[in-house]
Coordinates of C-alpha atoms and ligand atoms in Angstrom, one line a residue:
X1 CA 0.0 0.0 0.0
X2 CA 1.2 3.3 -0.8
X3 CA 3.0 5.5 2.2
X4 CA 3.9 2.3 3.6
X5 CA 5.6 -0.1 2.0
X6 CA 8.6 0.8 3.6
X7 CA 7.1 -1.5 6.4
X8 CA 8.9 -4.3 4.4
X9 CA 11.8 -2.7 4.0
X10 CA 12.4 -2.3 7.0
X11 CA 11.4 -6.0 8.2
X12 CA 13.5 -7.2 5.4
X13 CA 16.7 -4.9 6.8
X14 CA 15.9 -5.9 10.5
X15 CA 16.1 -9.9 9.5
X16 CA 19.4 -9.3 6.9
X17 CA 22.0 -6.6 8.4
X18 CA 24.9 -7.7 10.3
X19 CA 24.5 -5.1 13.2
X20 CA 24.0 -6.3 16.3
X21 CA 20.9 -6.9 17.7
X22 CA 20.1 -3.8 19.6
X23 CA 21.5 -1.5 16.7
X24 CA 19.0 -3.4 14.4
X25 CA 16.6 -3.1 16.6
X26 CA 17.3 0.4 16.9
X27 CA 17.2 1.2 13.2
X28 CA 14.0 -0.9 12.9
X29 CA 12.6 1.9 15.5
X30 CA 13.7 4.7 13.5
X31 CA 12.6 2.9 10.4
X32 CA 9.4 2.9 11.7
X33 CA 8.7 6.4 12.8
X34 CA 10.2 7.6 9.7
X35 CA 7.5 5.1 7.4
X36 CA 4.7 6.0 9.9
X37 CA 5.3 9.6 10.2
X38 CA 5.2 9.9 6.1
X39 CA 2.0 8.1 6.3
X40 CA 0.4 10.7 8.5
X41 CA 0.1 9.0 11.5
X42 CA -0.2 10.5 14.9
X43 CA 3.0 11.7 15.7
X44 CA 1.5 10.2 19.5
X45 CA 0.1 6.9 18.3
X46 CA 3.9 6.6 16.4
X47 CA 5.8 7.1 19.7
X48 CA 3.2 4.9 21.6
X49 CA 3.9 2.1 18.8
X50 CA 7.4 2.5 19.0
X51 CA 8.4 2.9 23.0
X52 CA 6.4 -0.7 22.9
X53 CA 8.4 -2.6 20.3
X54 CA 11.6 -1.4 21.6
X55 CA 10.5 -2.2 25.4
X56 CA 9.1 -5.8 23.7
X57 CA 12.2 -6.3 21.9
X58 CA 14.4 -5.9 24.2
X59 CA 12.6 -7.8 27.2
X60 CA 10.9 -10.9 25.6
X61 CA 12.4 -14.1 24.8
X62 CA 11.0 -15.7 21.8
X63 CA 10.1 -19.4 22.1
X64 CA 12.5 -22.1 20.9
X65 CA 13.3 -22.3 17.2
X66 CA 12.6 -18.9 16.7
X67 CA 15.3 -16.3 16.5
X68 CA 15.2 -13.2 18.7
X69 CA 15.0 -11.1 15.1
X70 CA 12.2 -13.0 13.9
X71 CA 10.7 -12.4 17.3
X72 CA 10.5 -8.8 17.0
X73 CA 8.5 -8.9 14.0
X74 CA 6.1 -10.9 15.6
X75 CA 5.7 -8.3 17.9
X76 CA 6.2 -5.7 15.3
X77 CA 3.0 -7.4 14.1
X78 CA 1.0 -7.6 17.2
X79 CA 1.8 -3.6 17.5
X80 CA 0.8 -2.7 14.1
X81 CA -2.3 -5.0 14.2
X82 CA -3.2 -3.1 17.5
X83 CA -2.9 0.2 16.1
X84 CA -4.9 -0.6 12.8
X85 CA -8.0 -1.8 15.3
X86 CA -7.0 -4.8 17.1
X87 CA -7.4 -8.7 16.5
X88 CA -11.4 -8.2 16.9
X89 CA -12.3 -9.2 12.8
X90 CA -15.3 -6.8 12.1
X91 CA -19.0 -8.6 11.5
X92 CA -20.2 -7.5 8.6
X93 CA -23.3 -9.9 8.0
X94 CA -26.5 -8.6 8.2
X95 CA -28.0 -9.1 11.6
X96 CA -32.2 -8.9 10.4
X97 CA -33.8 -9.0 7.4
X98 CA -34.2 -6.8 5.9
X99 CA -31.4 -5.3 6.5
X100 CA -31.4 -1.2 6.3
X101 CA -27.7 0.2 5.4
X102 CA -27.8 4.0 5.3
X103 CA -24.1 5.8 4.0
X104 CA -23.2 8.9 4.7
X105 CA -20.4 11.1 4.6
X106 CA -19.2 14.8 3.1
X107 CA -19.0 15.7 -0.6
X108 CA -17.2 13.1 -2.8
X109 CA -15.7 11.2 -0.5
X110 CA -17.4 8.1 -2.2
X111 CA -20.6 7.1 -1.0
X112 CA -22.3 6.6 -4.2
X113 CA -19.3 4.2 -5.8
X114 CA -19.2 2.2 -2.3
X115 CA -22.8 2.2 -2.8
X116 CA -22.3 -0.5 -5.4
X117 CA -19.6 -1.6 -4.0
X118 CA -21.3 -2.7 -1.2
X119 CA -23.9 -4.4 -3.1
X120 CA -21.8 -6.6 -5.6
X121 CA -20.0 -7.6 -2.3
X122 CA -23.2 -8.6 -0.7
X123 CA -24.6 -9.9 -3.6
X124 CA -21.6 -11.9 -4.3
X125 CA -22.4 -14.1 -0.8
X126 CA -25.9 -14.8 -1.7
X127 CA -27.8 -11.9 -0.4
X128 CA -30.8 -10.1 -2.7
X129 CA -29.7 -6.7 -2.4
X130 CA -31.3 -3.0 -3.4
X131 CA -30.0 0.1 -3.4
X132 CA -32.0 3.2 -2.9
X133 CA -31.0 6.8 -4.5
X134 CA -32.0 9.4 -1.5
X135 CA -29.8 12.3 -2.7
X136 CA -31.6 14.8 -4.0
X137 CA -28.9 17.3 -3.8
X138 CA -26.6 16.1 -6.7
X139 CA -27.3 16.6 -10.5
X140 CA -28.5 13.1 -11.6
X141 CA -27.3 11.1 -8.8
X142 CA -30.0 9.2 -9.2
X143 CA -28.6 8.2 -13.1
X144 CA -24.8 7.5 -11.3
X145 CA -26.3 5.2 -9.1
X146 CA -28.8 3.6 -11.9
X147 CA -25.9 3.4 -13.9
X148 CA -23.4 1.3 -11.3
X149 CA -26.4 -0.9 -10.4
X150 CA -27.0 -2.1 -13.8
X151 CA -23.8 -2.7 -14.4
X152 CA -23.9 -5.5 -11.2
X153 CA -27.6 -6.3 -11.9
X154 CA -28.5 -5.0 -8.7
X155 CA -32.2 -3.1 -8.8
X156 CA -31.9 0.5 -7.8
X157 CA -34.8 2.6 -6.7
X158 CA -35.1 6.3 -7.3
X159 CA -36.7 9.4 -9.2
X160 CA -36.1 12.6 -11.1
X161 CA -37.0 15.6 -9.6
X162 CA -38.0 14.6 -6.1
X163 CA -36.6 17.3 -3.5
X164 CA -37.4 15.6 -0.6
X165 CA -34.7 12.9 0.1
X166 CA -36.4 11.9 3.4
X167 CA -39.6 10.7 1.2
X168 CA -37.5 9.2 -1.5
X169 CA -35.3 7.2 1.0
X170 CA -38.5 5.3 2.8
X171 CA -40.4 5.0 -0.5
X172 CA -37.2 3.3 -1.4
X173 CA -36.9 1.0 1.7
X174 CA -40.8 0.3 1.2
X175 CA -40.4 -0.9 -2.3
X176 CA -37.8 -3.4 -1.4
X177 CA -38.9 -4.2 2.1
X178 CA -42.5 -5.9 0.0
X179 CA -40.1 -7.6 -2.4
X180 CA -38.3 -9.6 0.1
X181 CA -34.9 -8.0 -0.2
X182 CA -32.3 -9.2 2.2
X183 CA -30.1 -5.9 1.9
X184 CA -31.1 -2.2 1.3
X185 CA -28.4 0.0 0.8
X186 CA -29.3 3.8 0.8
X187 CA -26.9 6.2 -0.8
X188 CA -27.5 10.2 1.1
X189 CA -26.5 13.3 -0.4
X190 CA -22.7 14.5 0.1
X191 CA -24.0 18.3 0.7
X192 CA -21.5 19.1 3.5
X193 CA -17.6 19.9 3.4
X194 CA -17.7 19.4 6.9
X195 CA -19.1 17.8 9.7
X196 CA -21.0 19.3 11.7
X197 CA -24.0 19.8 9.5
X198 CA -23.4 15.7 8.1
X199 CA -23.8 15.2 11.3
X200 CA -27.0 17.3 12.0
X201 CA -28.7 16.1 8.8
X202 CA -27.4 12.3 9.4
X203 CA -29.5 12.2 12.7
X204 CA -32.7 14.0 10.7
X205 CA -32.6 11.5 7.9
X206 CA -31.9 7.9 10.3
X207 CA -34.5 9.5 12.7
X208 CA -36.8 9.0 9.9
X209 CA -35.5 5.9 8.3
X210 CA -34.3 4.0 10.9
X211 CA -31.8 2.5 9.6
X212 CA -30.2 -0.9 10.8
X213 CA -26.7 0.8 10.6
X214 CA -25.1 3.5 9.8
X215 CA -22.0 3.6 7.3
X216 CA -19.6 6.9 7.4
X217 CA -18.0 6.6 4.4
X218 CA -14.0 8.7 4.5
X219 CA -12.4 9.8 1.9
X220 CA -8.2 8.4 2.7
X221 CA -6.3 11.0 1.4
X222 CA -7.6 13.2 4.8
X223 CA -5.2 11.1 6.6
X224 CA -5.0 11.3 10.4
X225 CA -8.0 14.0 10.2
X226 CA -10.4 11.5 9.8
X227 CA -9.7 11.1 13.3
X228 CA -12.2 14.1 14.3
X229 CA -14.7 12.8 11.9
X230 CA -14.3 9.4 12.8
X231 CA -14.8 10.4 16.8
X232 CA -17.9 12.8 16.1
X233 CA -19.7 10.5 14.4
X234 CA -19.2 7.3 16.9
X235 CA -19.9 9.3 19.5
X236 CA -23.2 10.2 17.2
X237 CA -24.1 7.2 16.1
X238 CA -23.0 4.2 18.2
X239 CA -24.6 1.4 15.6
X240 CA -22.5 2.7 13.0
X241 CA -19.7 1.8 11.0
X242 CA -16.8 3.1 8.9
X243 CA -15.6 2.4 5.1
X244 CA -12.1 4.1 3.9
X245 CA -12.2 5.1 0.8
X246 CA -9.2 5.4 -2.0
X247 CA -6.9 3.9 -0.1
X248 CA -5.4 2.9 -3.4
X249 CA -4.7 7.0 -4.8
X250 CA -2.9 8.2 -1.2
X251 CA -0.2 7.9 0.6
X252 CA -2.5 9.0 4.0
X253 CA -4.7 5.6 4.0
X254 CA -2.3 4.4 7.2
X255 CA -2.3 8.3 9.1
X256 CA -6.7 7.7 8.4
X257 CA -7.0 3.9 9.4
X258 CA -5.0 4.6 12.4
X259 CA -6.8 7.9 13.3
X260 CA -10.1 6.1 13.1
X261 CA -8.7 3.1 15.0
X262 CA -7.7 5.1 17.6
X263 CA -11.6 6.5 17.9
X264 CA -13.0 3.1 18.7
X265 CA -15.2 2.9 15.6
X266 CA -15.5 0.4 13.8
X267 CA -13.9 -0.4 10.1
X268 CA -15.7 -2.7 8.1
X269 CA -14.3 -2.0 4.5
X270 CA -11.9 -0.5 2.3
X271 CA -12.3 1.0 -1.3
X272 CA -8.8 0.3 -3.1
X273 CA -9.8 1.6 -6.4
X274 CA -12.6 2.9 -8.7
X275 CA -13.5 -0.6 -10.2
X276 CA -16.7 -1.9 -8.3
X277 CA -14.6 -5.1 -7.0
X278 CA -12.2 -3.1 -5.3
X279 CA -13.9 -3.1 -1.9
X280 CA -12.0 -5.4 0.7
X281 CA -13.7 -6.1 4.3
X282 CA -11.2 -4.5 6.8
X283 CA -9.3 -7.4 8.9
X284 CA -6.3 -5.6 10.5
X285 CA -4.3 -8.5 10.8
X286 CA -4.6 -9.3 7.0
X287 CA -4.1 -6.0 6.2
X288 CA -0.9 -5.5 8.7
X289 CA 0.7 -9.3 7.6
X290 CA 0.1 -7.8 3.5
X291 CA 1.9 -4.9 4.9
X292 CA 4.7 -6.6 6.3
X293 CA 4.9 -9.1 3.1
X294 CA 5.2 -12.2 5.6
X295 CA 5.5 -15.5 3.6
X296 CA 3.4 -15.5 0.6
X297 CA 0.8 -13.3 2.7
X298 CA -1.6 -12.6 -0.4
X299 CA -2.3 -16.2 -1.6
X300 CA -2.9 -16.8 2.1
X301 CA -5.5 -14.4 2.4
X302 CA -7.3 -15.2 -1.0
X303 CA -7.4 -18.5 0.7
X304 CA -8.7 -17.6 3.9
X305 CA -11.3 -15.4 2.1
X306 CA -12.7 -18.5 0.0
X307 CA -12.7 -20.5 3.5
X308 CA -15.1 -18.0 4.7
X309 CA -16.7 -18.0 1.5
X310 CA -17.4 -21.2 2.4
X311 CA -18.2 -21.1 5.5
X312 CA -21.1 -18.5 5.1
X313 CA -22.2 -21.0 2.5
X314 CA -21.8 -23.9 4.2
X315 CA -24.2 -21.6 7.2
X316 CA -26.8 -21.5 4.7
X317 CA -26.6 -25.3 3.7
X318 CA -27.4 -25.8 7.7
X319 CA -30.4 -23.4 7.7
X320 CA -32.0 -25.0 5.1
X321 CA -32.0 -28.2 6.7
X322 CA -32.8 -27.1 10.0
X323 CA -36.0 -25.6 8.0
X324 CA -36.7 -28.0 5.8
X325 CA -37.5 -26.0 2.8
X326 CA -35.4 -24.2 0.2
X327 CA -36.4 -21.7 -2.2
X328 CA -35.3 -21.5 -5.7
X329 CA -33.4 -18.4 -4.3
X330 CA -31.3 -20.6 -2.5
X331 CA -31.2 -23.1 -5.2
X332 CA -29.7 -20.7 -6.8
X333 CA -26.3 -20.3 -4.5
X334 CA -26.5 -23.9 -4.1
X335 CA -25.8 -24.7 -7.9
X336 CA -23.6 -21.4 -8.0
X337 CA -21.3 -22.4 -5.1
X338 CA -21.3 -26.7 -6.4
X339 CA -18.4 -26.3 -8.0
X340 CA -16.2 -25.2 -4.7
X341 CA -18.4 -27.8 -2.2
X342 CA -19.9 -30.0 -3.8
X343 CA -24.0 -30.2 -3.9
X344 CA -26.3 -30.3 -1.5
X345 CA -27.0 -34.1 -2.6
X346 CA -23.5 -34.3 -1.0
X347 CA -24.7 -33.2 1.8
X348 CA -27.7 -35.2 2.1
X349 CA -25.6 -38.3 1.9
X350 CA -23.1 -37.5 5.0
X351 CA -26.1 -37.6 6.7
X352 CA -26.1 -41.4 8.5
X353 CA -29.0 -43.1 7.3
X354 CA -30.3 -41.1 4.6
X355 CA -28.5 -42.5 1.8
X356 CA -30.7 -45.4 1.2
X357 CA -33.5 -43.0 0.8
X358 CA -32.2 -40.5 -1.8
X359 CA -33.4 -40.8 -5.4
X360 CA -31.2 -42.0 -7.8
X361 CA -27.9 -40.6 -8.9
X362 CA -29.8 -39.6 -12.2
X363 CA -31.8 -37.3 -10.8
X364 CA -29.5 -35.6 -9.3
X365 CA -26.7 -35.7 -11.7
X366 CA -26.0 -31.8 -12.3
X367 CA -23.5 -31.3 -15.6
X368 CA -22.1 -27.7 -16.1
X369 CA -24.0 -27.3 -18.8
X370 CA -27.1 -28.1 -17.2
X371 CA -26.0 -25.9 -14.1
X372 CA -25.3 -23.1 -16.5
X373 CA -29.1 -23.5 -18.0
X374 CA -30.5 -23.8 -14.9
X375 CA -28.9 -20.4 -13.0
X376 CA -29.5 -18.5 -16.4
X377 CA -33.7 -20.0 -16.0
X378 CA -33.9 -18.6 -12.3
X379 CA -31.8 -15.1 -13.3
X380 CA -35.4 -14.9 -15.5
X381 CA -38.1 -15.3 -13.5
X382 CA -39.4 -12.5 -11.5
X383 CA -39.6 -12.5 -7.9
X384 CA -43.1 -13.1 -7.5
X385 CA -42.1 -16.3 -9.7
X386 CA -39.3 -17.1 -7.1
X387 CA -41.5 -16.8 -3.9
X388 CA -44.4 -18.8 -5.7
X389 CA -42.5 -21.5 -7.9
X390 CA -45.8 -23.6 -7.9
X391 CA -47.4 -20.8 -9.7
X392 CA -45.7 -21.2 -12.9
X393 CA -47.6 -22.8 -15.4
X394 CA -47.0 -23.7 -19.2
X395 CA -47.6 -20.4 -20.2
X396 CA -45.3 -18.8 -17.9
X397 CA -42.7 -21.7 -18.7
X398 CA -42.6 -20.3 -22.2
X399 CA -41.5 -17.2 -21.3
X400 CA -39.2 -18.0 -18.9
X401 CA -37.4 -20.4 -21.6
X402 CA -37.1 -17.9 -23.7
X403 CA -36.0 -15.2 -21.7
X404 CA -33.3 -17.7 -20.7
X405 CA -32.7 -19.0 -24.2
X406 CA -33.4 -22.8 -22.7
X407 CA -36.3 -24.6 -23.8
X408 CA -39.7 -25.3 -21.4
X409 CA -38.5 -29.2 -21.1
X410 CA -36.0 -27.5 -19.2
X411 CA -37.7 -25.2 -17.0
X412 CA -39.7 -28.2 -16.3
X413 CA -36.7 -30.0 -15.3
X414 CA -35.5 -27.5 -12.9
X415 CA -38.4 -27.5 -11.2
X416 CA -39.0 -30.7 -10.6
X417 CA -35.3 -31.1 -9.3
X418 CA -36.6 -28.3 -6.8
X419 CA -39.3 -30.2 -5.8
X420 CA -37.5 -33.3 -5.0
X421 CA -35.2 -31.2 -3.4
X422 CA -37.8 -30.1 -0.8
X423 CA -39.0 -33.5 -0.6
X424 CA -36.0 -34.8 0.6
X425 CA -35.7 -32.0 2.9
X426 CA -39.1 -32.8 4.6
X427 CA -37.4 -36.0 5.0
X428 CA -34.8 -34.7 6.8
X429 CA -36.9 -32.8 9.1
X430 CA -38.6 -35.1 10.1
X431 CA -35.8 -37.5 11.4
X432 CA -35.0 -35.1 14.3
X433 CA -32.3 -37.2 15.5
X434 CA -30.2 -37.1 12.6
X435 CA -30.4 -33.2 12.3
X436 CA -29.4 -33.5 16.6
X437 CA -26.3 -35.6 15.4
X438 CA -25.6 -33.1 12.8
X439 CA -24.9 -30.5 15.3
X440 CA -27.9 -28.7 13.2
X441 CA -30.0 -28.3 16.4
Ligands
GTP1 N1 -9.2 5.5 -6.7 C1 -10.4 5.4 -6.0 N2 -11.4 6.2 -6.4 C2 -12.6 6.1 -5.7 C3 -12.8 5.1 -4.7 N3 -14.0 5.3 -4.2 C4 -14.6 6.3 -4.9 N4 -13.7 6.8 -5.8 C5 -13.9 8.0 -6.7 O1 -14.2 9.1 -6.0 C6 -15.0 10.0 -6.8 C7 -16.3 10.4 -6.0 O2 -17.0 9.2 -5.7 P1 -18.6 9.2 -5.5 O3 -19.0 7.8 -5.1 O4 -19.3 9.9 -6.5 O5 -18.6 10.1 -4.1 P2 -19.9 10.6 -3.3 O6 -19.6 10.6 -1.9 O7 -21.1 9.8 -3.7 O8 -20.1 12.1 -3.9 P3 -21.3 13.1 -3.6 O9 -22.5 12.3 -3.8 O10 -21.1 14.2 -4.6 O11 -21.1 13.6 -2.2 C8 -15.4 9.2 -8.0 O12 -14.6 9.7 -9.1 C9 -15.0 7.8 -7.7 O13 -14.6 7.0 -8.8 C10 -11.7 4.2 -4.3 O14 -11.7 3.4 -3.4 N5 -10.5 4.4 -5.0
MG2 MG1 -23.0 10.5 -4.4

C-alpha cells in the first residue's frame, strides 16, 4: 500500500544486516517512525507504537526455534495489528432482514461508488440486495447510481426531480422491504464539506429511516484527520460503522486507518480503487501481515477469504436443513457455489441413514452445462415467480425459456429437481435425531 511499503523494507533490513541486535533493533525503531510519520500517522500513536516494540524487543524471549529477530517482527505485528483496530475481525453480516444500510459522509468522499460496492459484495455471498437513491442534492445522482447498479444487476430505486430525500429514501426501503430484499443500501446526499451539519442532517434522515446501521463513508487522502470525523460520528451514532475510501490513490490511508482506530469505531471495509470489485472487508491483521509481506501473505489471504466464502455458504446449507425447505433463491447459490463444495446431494448423503433414501444418482446428476441452463432459468423469473415456484404454469414456462434461451423441457426439469429437493428436505426434518447428530440443532 502506498505510504507504507517501507514497512517491508524495514522488516527485510531488521532480518538481513549484520549489526548487532540492539542496533538493528534500533534502526527498525527509526525505520518505523520515519514510514509512519510519512503516512500521516499520529506523531503520538507513532511514539506509543514504538516505546512498545523497543521495550518488547528488548525484554521478551522468543520461544524455541525462533530467533530473537524474527521475534520482533512478531511483535512488530502484534503492534501494528493493534494500532490498525486490534485482532477483533469486524462482522459484517446482516444481523435482520431486511437489512437497512444507510451511507453517509461529506462531498465526494465516495458514498455513491461504495454504494455499489457494497452491493456486488453482498450480492456476491448470496444476499438479494437493493440500493436506494436518497440524494436529492446532486445533478442526476439518481442516473450515477442507476448506472453502477445495472452494471452488477442489482435493482436500484429512485426518481427525477424529487426534493425531498427523506420521502424518496423510505419510498425506497418500502419498495424493497415488500419484495423480500435481504439488503437495502441507501446512498445520502454529500452536501456538506464538513461535519457538523453531516452530522445534523445524518441524525434527521436515520431519525426518519431508521436505519439498521449506519456507514460513514472517509475519503483516505484526509489522513489522520479522519480522526475528528471518525470520533464525532461514533460518538453520534453508536450502531455505526466506517468504510475508507481510495486507499489505493494516497499515501495517508495508514495516518486515516490509524486515526479512526484510535476513535473506537469500527472499520468494516476499504475501497482500493474505482473498479466496483475493489472493496475489501477491513481485517487488521490481514491487512498489517500484507503490509509486512510475511510468507506468501496474499495467496494466504485469498485462501482464507474463500474459506469464509465457504463457510457463510456452508451456514446457509445448515439453515436449510434445519428448516426443511429451500427456495429457488437458495437453489440458486446452491448450484452457483457446487463447484467449490460439492452439492447439497452431497450433503444429504453424509447424513447417516439417509442414503438409502435419496433418489437415484440420475436425478440428481447436475453437468455444467445443465447448471449453467438452470442459473440463467432462475436469473429470468421474477420475484413473484421465485417466492411462488408452484405458480408457474405452461404459459409462464414459455416465457421464462425464452427469456433464458433454454427450452420449457428445461424449466420443467429444474423445477421438478426443486421439488425433489424439498421433498428430501421434509425428510430430513422429520428425522430429528439425525439433524441432533448433525450439530444442526
Ligand atoms: N481510486 C479510487 N477512487 C474512488 C474510490 N471510491 C470512490 N472513488 C472515486 O471518487 C469519486 C467520488 O465518488 P462518489 O462515489 O461519486 O462520491 P460521493 O460521496 O457519492 O459524492 P457526492 O454524492 O457528490 O457527495 C469518483 O470519481 C469515484 O470514482 C476508491 O476506493 N478508489
Ligand atoms: Mg454520491
Amino acid at each position: 500500500m502506498k505510504g507504507l511499503e517501507g514497512l517491508r523494507e524495514a522488516v527485510r533490513k531488521l532480518l538481513r544486516s549484520s549489526s548487532s541486535y540492539e542496533k538493528a533493533v534500533n534502526e527498525l525503531i527509526r525505520d518505523l517512525q520515519r514510514t509512519l510519520l510519512k503516512a500521516d500517522v499520529n506523531v503520538k500513536l507513532v511514539f506509543q507504537l514504538t516505546r512498545s516494540v523497543k521495550k518488547r524487543a528488548l525484554e521478551e524471549k522468543p520461544p524455541p526455534g525462533i530467533t530473537r529477530r524474527e521475534w520482533v517482527v512478531k511483535i512488530l505485528l502484534d503492534e501494528l495489528v493493534k494500532l490498525f483496530g486490534g485482532l477483533e475481525e469486524p462482522n459484517v453480516l446482516p444481523k435482520k432482514k431486511p437489512y437497512i444500510i444507510m451511507l453517509v459522509g461529506i462531498q465526494g468522499s465516495g458514498k455513491t461508488t461504495s454504494a455499489a460496492k457494497l452491493a456486488y459484495y453482498y450480492a456476491k455471498r448470496g444476499f438479494k440486495v437493493g440500493l436506494v437513491c436518497a440524494d436529492t442534492f446532486r445533478p442526476a445522482a439518481y442516473i450515477q447510481l442507476k448506472q453502477l447498479g445495472e452494471k452488477i444487476n442489482i435493482p436500484v430505486y429512485g426518481r427525477e426531480g424529487e426534493k425531498n430525500s427523506i420521502k424518496l429514501a423510505l419510498e425506497g426501503v418500502e419498495y424493497f422491504k415488500k419484495q423480500n430484499f435481504d439488503i437495502i443500501i441507501i446512498d445520502t446526499a454529500g452536501r456538506h464539506k464538513e461535519e457538523k451539519g453531516l452530522l445534523e442532517e445524518m441524525k434527521n434522515i436515520a431519525k426518519a429511516i431508521k436505519p439498521d446501521e449506519v456507514m460513514l463513508i472517509i475519503d483516505a487522502s484526509i489522513g489522520q484527520q479522519a480522526y475528528i470525523q471518525a470520533k464525532a460520528f461514533h460518538e453520534a451514532t453508536p450502531i455505526g460503522s466506517i468504510m475508507i475510501t481510495k486507499m489505493d490513490g494516497t499515501a495517508k490511508g495508514g495516518g486515516a486507518l490509524s486515526a479512526v482506530a484510535a476513535t473506537g469505531a469500527k472499520i468494516k471495509f476499504i475501497g482500493t480503487g474505482e473498479l466496483i470489485e475493489d472493496i475489501e472487508r477491513f481485517s487488521p491483521k490481514g491487512f498489517v501481515s500484507r503490509l509486512l509481506g510475511l510468507g506468501d501473505i496474499e495467496a494466504l489471504l485469498d485462501k482464507i477469504r474463500e474459506a469464509q466464502l465457504e463457510e457463510e455458504l456452508a451456514k446457509k446449507q445448515y439453515e436449510i436443513l434445519k428448516s426443511g425447505r429451500i427456495t429457488l433463491r437458495d437453489l440458486y447459490y446452491q448450484i452457483k457455489s457446487i463447484r467449490r463444495m460439492g452439492p447439497l446431494s452431497k450433503l444429504l448423503q453424509m447424513i447417516p441413514g439417509f442414503s438409502l433414501t435419496l433418489p437415484s444418482e440420475d436425478q440428481l446428476k447436475l453437468t455444467e452445462e445443465k447448471m449453467d441452463k438452470w442459473l440463467a432459468i432462475i436469473n429470468s423469473m421474477t420475484y413473484e415467480e421465485l417466492e411462488k415456484p408452484s405458480k408457474i404454469d405452461r404459459s409462464r414456462m414459455r416465457r421464462i425459456a425464452i427469456g433464458s434461451g433454454t427450452t420449457i423441457e428445461d424449466v420443467k426439469e429444474l423445477l421438478k429437481y426443486y421439488e425433489i429437493m424439498n421433498k428430501m428436505l421434509k425428510q430430513i426434518k422429520r428425522r430429528k435425531g439425525l439433524l441432533r447428530k448433525l450439530h444442526i440443532e
